[in-house]
mmCIF file of C-alpha atoms in Angstrom:
data_model
loop_
_atom_site.group_PDB
_atom_site.id
_atom_site.type_symbol
_atom_site.label_atom_id
_atom_site.label_comp_id
_atom_site.label_asym_id
_atom_site.label_seq_id
_atom_site.Cartn_x
_atom_site.Cartn_y
_atom_site.Cartn_z
ATOM 1 C CA MET A 28 90.452 89.170 16.871
ATOM 2 C CA SER A 29 89.129 91.631 19.279
ATOM 3 C CA TYR A 30 87.753 88.851 21.302
ATOM 4 C CA LYS A 31 90.966 87.286 21.776
ATOM 5 C CA ARG A 32 92.745 90.328 23.420
ATOM 6 C CA ASN A 33 90.295 91.317 25.821
ATOM 7 C CA SER A 34 90.292 87.632 26.791
ATOM 8 C CA ALA A 35 93.794 87.666 27.423
ATOM 9 C CA GLY A 36 93.628 90.640 29.031
ATOM 10 C CA LEU A 37 90.944 89.518 31.393
ATOM 11 C CA VAL A 38 92.929 86.694 32.454
ATOM 12 C CA ALA A 39 96.365 88.854 32.937
ATOM 13 C CA VAL A 40 93.888 91.063 35.524
ATOM 14 C CA THR A 41 92.557 87.414 37.364
ATOM 15 C CA VAL A 42 96.102 86.314 38.226
ATOM 16 C CA VAL A 43 97.559 90.123 39.174
ATOM 17 C CA ALA A 44 93.975 89.881 41.493
ATOM 18 C CA ALA A 45 95.063 86.759 42.366
ATOM 19 C CA VAL A 46 98.552 87.301 43.452
ATOM 20 C CA ILE A 47 97.739 90.584 45.503
ATOM 21 C CA ALA A 48 94.842 88.856 47.479
ATOM 22 C CA GLY A 49 97.534 85.819 48.662
ATOM 23 C CA CYS A 50 99.810 88.465 49.416
ATOM 24 C CA SER A 51 97.308 90.217 51.294
ATOM 25 C CA GLY A 52 96.781 87.317 52.889
ATOM 26 C CA ALA A 53 100.085 86.524 53.806
ATOM 27 C CA SER A 54 100.372 90.526 55.478
ATOM 28 C CA SER A 55 97.071 89.718 57.641
ATOM 29 C CA GLY A 56 98.467 86.367 59.205
ATOM 30 C CA ALA A 57 101.516 88.116 59.703
ATOM 31 C CA HIS A 58 99.504 90.495 61.495
ATOM 32 C CA SER A 59 97.008 88.834 63.331
ATOM 33 C CA GLY A 60 99.352 86.293 64.403
ATOM 34 C CA SER A 61 101.022 88.972 66.076
ATOM 35 C CA GLY A 62 98.835 90.854 67.735
ATOM 36 C CA ALA A 63 97.724 87.603 69.469
ATOM 37 C CA THR A 64 101.521 87.390 71.190
ATOM 38 C CA ALA A 65 100.571 87.950 74.888
ATOM 39 C CA PRO A 66 101.940 91.369 76.707
ATOM 40 C CA VAL A 67 105.868 90.780 78.584
ATOM 41 C CA ARG A 68 104.841 90.519 81.782
ATOM 42 C CA ALA A 69 107.478 91.785 85.046
ATOM 43 C CA THR A 70 109.330 88.321 86.535
ATOM 44 C CA PRO A 71 107.767 88.788 90.763
ATOM 45 C CA ALA A 72 109.881 89.824 93.379
ATOM 46 C CA PRO A 73 111.260 86.244 95.153
ATOM 47 C CA THR A 74 109.246 85.018 98.263
ATOM 48 C CA GLU A 75 111.456 85.499 101.398
ATOM 49 C CA SER A 76 112.373 82.147 102.220
ATOM 50 C CA ASN A 77 112.640 82.910 106.111
ATOM 51 C CA PRO A 78 110.294 84.268 108.378
ATOM 52 C CA PRO A 79 110.521 87.101 110.187
ATOM 53 C CA GLY A 80 113.112 86.335 113.608
ATOM 54 C CA ASP A 81 114.396 83.252 111.530
ATOM 55 C CA ILE A 82 117.778 82.519 111.626
ATOM 56 C CA PRO A 83 119.463 81.551 108.478
ATOM 57 C CA ASP A 84 120.392 77.979 107.891
ATOM 58 C CA ASN A 85 123.734 79.121 106.999
ATOM 59 C CA GLN A 86 124.190 81.283 109.910
ATOM 60 C CA VAL A 87 128.071 80.951 111.424
ATOM 61 C CA PHE A 88 128.775 81.059 115.033
ATOM 62 C CA VAL A 89 132.050 82.237 116.365
ATOM 63 C CA THR A 90 133.460 81.567 120.291
ATOM 64 C CA TYR A 91 132.940 84.762 122.851
ATOM 65 C CA ARG A 92 134.810 85.028 125.200
ATOM 66 C CA PRO A 93 134.728 86.899 127.925
ATOM 67 C CA THR A 94 137.685 89.469 129.045
ATOM 68 C CA GLY A 95 136.257 91.610 131.934
ATOM 69 C CA GLY A 96 134.506 90.312 134.731
ATOM 70 C CA PHE A 97 133.770 86.147 135.273
ATOM 71 C CA THR A 98 135.928 85.116 132.450
ATOM 72 C CA GLY A 99 135.792 81.238 132.951
ATOM 73 C CA PHE A 100 133.837 80.224 130.628
ATOM 74 C CA THR A 101 133.259 80.385 126.169
ATOM 75 C CA VAL A 102 129.806 80.556 124.283
ATOM 76 C CA LYS A 103 128.858 80.317 121.142
ATOM 77 C CA VAL A 104 127.344 83.377 119.444
ATOM 78 C CA PRO A 105 125.798 84.589 115.864
ATOM 79 C CA GLU A 106 128.674 86.127 113.661
ATOM 80 C CA GLY A 107 128.453 89.346 112.591
ATOM 81 C CA TRP A 108 125.585 90.103 115.237
ATOM 82 C CA ALA A 109 125.811 93.488 117.377
ATOM 83 C CA ARG A 110 127.342 93.360 120.434
ATOM 84 C CA THR A 111 126.519 95.637 123.548
ATOM 85 C CA GLY A 112 126.889 95.885 127.545
ATOM 86 C CA LYS A 113 123.678 96.638 129.190
ATOM 87 C CA GLY A 114 123.616 96.344 133.050
ATOM 88 C CA GLY A 115 126.689 94.187 133.488
ATOM 89 C CA ALA A 116 125.094 91.763 130.988
ATOM 90 C CA THR A 117 126.590 91.106 127.520
ATOM 91 C CA VAL A 118 124.190 91.220 124.414
ATOM 92 C CA PHE A 119 124.565 89.858 121.077
ATOM 93 C CA THR A 120 121.501 91.292 118.243
ATOM 94 C CA ASP A 121 119.993 90.894 114.764
ATOM 95 C CA LYS A 122 117.286 92.428 114.148
ATOM 96 C CA LEU A 123 114.727 90.265 116.565
ATOM 97 C CA ASN A 124 116.138 88.519 118.143
ATOM 98 C CA SER A 125 119.174 88.458 121.082
ATOM 99 C CA VAL A 126 121.660 86.488 122.961
ATOM 100 C CA THR A 127 122.227 88.166 126.264
ATOM 101 C CA ILE A 128 125.052 86.960 128.786
ATOM 102 C CA THR A 129 125.256 87.192 132.335
ATOM 103 C CA THR A 130 127.395 86.243 135.224
ATOM 104 C CA ALA A 131 126.700 86.301 138.820
ATOM 105 C CA SER A 132 128.356 85.074 142.223
ATOM 106 C CA ALA A 133 126.279 82.692 143.801
ATOM 107 C CA SER A 134 126.592 79.731 147.036
ATOM 108 C CA THR A 135 124.296 77.014 145.703
ATOM 109 C CA THR A 136 123.384 75.716 142.611
ATOM 110 C CA PRO A 137 120.398 77.025 140.548
ATOM 111 C CA THR A 138 117.087 74.261 141.068
ATOM 112 C CA VAL A 139 113.420 74.676 139.246
ATOM 113 C CA THR A 140 112.425 75.590 142.904
ATOM 114 C CA SER A 141 114.512 78.132 143.233
ATOM 115 C CA VAL A 142 114.273 79.414 139.776
ATOM 116 C CA LYS A 143 110.573 79.699 140.413
ATOM 117 C CA ASN A 144 110.650 80.627 143.448
ATOM 118 C CA THR A 145 113.351 83.796 142.677
ATOM 119 C CA VAL A 146 113.586 84.227 139.274
ATOM 120 C CA VAL A 147 110.170 83.917 137.606
ATOM 121 C CA PRO A 148 108.901 86.843 140.294
ATOM 122 C CA GLN A 149 111.489 89.726 138.958
ATOM 123 C CA LEU A 150 111.031 88.708 135.398
ATOM 124 C CA ARG A 151 106.974 89.458 136.318
ATOM 125 C CA ARG A 152 108.347 92.574 137.127
ATOM 126 C CA GLN A 153 110.798 93.326 134.485
ATOM 127 C CA VAL A 154 108.564 91.936 131.543
ATOM 128 C CA PRO A 155 106.153 93.574 129.976
ATOM 129 C CA LYS A 156 103.075 90.828 129.304
ATOM 130 C CA PHE A 157 105.174 88.064 131.137
ATOM 131 C CA ALA A 158 103.334 84.928 130.516
ATOM 132 C CA SER A 159 103.544 80.836 130.474
ATOM 133 C CA PRO A 160 106.593 80.770 132.749
ATOM 134 C CA LYS A 161 108.087 77.014 132.266
ATOM 135 C CA VAL A 162 110.924 75.454 134.348
ATOM 136 C CA SER A 163 112.586 72.295 133.958
ATOM 137 C CA GLN A 164 115.827 70.592 134.460
ATOM 138 C CA VAL A 165 117.626 69.837 130.774
ATOM 139 C CA THR A 166 120.852 68.370 130.283
ATOM 140 C CA ARG A 167 123.729 70.610 127.749
ATOM 141 C CA LYS A 168 126.627 69.866 127.131
ATOM 142 C CA ALA A 169 128.314 71.541 129.699
ATOM 143 C CA GLY A 170 126.388 69.284 132.140
ATOM 144 C CA PRO A 171 122.932 69.662 134.023
ATOM 145 C CA VAL A 172 121.119 73.189 133.797
ATOM 146 C CA VAL A 173 117.914 74.892 134.799
ATOM 147 C CA LEU A 174 115.929 76.026 131.592
ATOM 148 C CA LEU A 175 113.235 78.697 132.162
ATOM 149 C CA THR A 176 111.202 79.318 129.092
ATOM 150 C CA TYR A 177 108.665 81.874 128.960
ATOM 151 C CA GLN A 178 106.837 85.068 126.530
ATOM 152 C CA GLY A 179 106.723 88.533 126.912
ATOM 153 C CA ASP A 180 106.221 91.260 124.531
ATOM 154 C CA SER A 181 109.647 93.290 123.214
ATOM 155 C CA ALA A 182 110.809 97.109 124.261
ATOM 156 C CA LYS A 183 109.555 99.180 121.148
ATOM 157 C CA ASP A 184 111.266 100.071 117.997
ATOM 158 C CA PRO A 185 112.510 103.319 118.363
ATOM 159 C CA VAL A 186 112.116 104.036 114.362
ATOM 160 C CA THR A 187 108.800 101.764 113.791
ATOM 161 C CA GLY A 188 106.714 101.887 117.375
ATOM 162 C CA LYS A 189 105.806 98.160 116.977
ATOM 163 C CA VAL A 190 106.085 96.118 119.710
ATOM 164 C CA VAL A 191 107.257 91.975 118.859
ATOM 165 C CA ARG A 192 106.278 89.165 121.403
ATOM 166 C CA ASP A 193 109.098 87.031 121.935
ATOM 167 C CA THR A 194 109.648 83.765 123.243
ATOM 168 C CA PHE A 195 112.569 83.691 125.632
ATOM 169 C CA GLU A 196 114.615 80.708 126.696
ATOM 170 C CA ARG A 197 116.713 81.347 129.846
ATOM 171 C CA TYR A 198 119.671 78.678 130.610
ATOM 172 C CA ALA A 199 121.164 79.102 134.055
ATOM 173 C CA PHE A 200 124.800 77.634 134.290
ATOM 174 C CA TYR A 201 126.717 76.847 137.961
ATOM 175 C CA ARG A 202 129.973 75.982 138.796
ATOM 176 C CA GLN A 203 132.045 76.722 141.919
ATOM 177 C CA GLY A 204 130.528 79.680 142.869
ATOM 178 C CA HIS A 205 129.572 81.081 140.043
ATOM 179 C CA GLU A 206 126.262 81.443 138.203
ATOM 180 C CA VAL A 207 126.263 82.297 133.997
ATOM 181 C CA ASP A 208 122.867 82.801 132.682
ATOM 182 C CA LEU A 209 122.264 82.742 128.598
ATOM 183 C CA THR A 210 119.202 84.269 127.241
ATOM 184 C CA LEU A 211 117.803 83.262 124.121
ATOM 185 C CA SER A 212 115.279 85.624 122.832
ATOM 186 C CA GLY A 213 113.155 85.734 119.239
ATOM 187 C CA PRO A 214 109.692 86.654 118.025
ATOM 188 C CA VAL A 215 107.413 83.539 118.692
ATOM 189 C CA ASN A 216 106.434 82.515 115.323
ATOM 190 C CA ALA A 217 110.370 82.045 114.501
ATOM 191 C CA ASP A 218 112.071 78.569 113.915
ATOM 192 C CA ASN A 219 115.329 79.122 115.606
ATOM 193 C CA VAL A 220 114.843 75.936 117.576
ATOM 194 C CA ASP A 221 118.275 75.137 115.715
ATOM 195 C CA PRO A 222 120.342 77.978 116.320
ATOM 196 C CA TRP A 223 119.382 78.163 120.012
ATOM 197 C CA ARG A 224 120.642 74.682 120.761
ATOM 198 C CA ILE A 225 124.214 75.629 118.870
ATOM 199 C CA VAL A 226 124.382 78.022 121.286
ATOM 200 C CA SER A 227 123.149 76.788 124.249
ATOM 201 C CA ASP A 228 125.209 73.373 123.591
ATOM 202 C CA SER A 229 128.615 75.575 122.929
ATOM 203 C CA PHE A 230 128.562 76.553 126.555
ATOM 204 C CA ALA A 231 131.928 75.399 128.143
ATOM 205 C CA TRP A 232 133.677 75.999 131.170
ATOM 206 C CA ARG A 233 137.399 77.295 131.018
#
């Protein structure tokens, strides 16, 4: 009888031990799985879609109508850009880009030769590190126009002290004794072909 009681007790202890071991294994497995979870990482900041100087594709353009001096033309400029008057010129700027409009009385139509002989030397003296001038006649919606492209350094930023290498497009429009020069500028690495075409194509006499 004593042997049977001991056997029953041994069986009970074995069952309890098995249950404890099972629970311990489940707990250990859950702990192990939890410990294998990768730490949560912060989402990286999105990459800028436009390099410095690129005008956004969704930029809106509005018509500029001069109210002083010679007023016989209109041209579209980017909406929201700051407007200033500088030495007889009207300038629209935003960050690294600008649209400059100047008017003058002229007795003759600008030509490729006249721009090479007069305008290029003037700019060479005025624009820091003036380089790569190229003069040609092109056609815009207003008609034939003389285009001068060149490069030069921007003015030093008053805050950062940085100087940007700019590329320029200068269009000389002429009609009935009036010349309007439209100069578009921005960093050399910016892709502003389409925006600048919108502006230069929008010029119209009135």
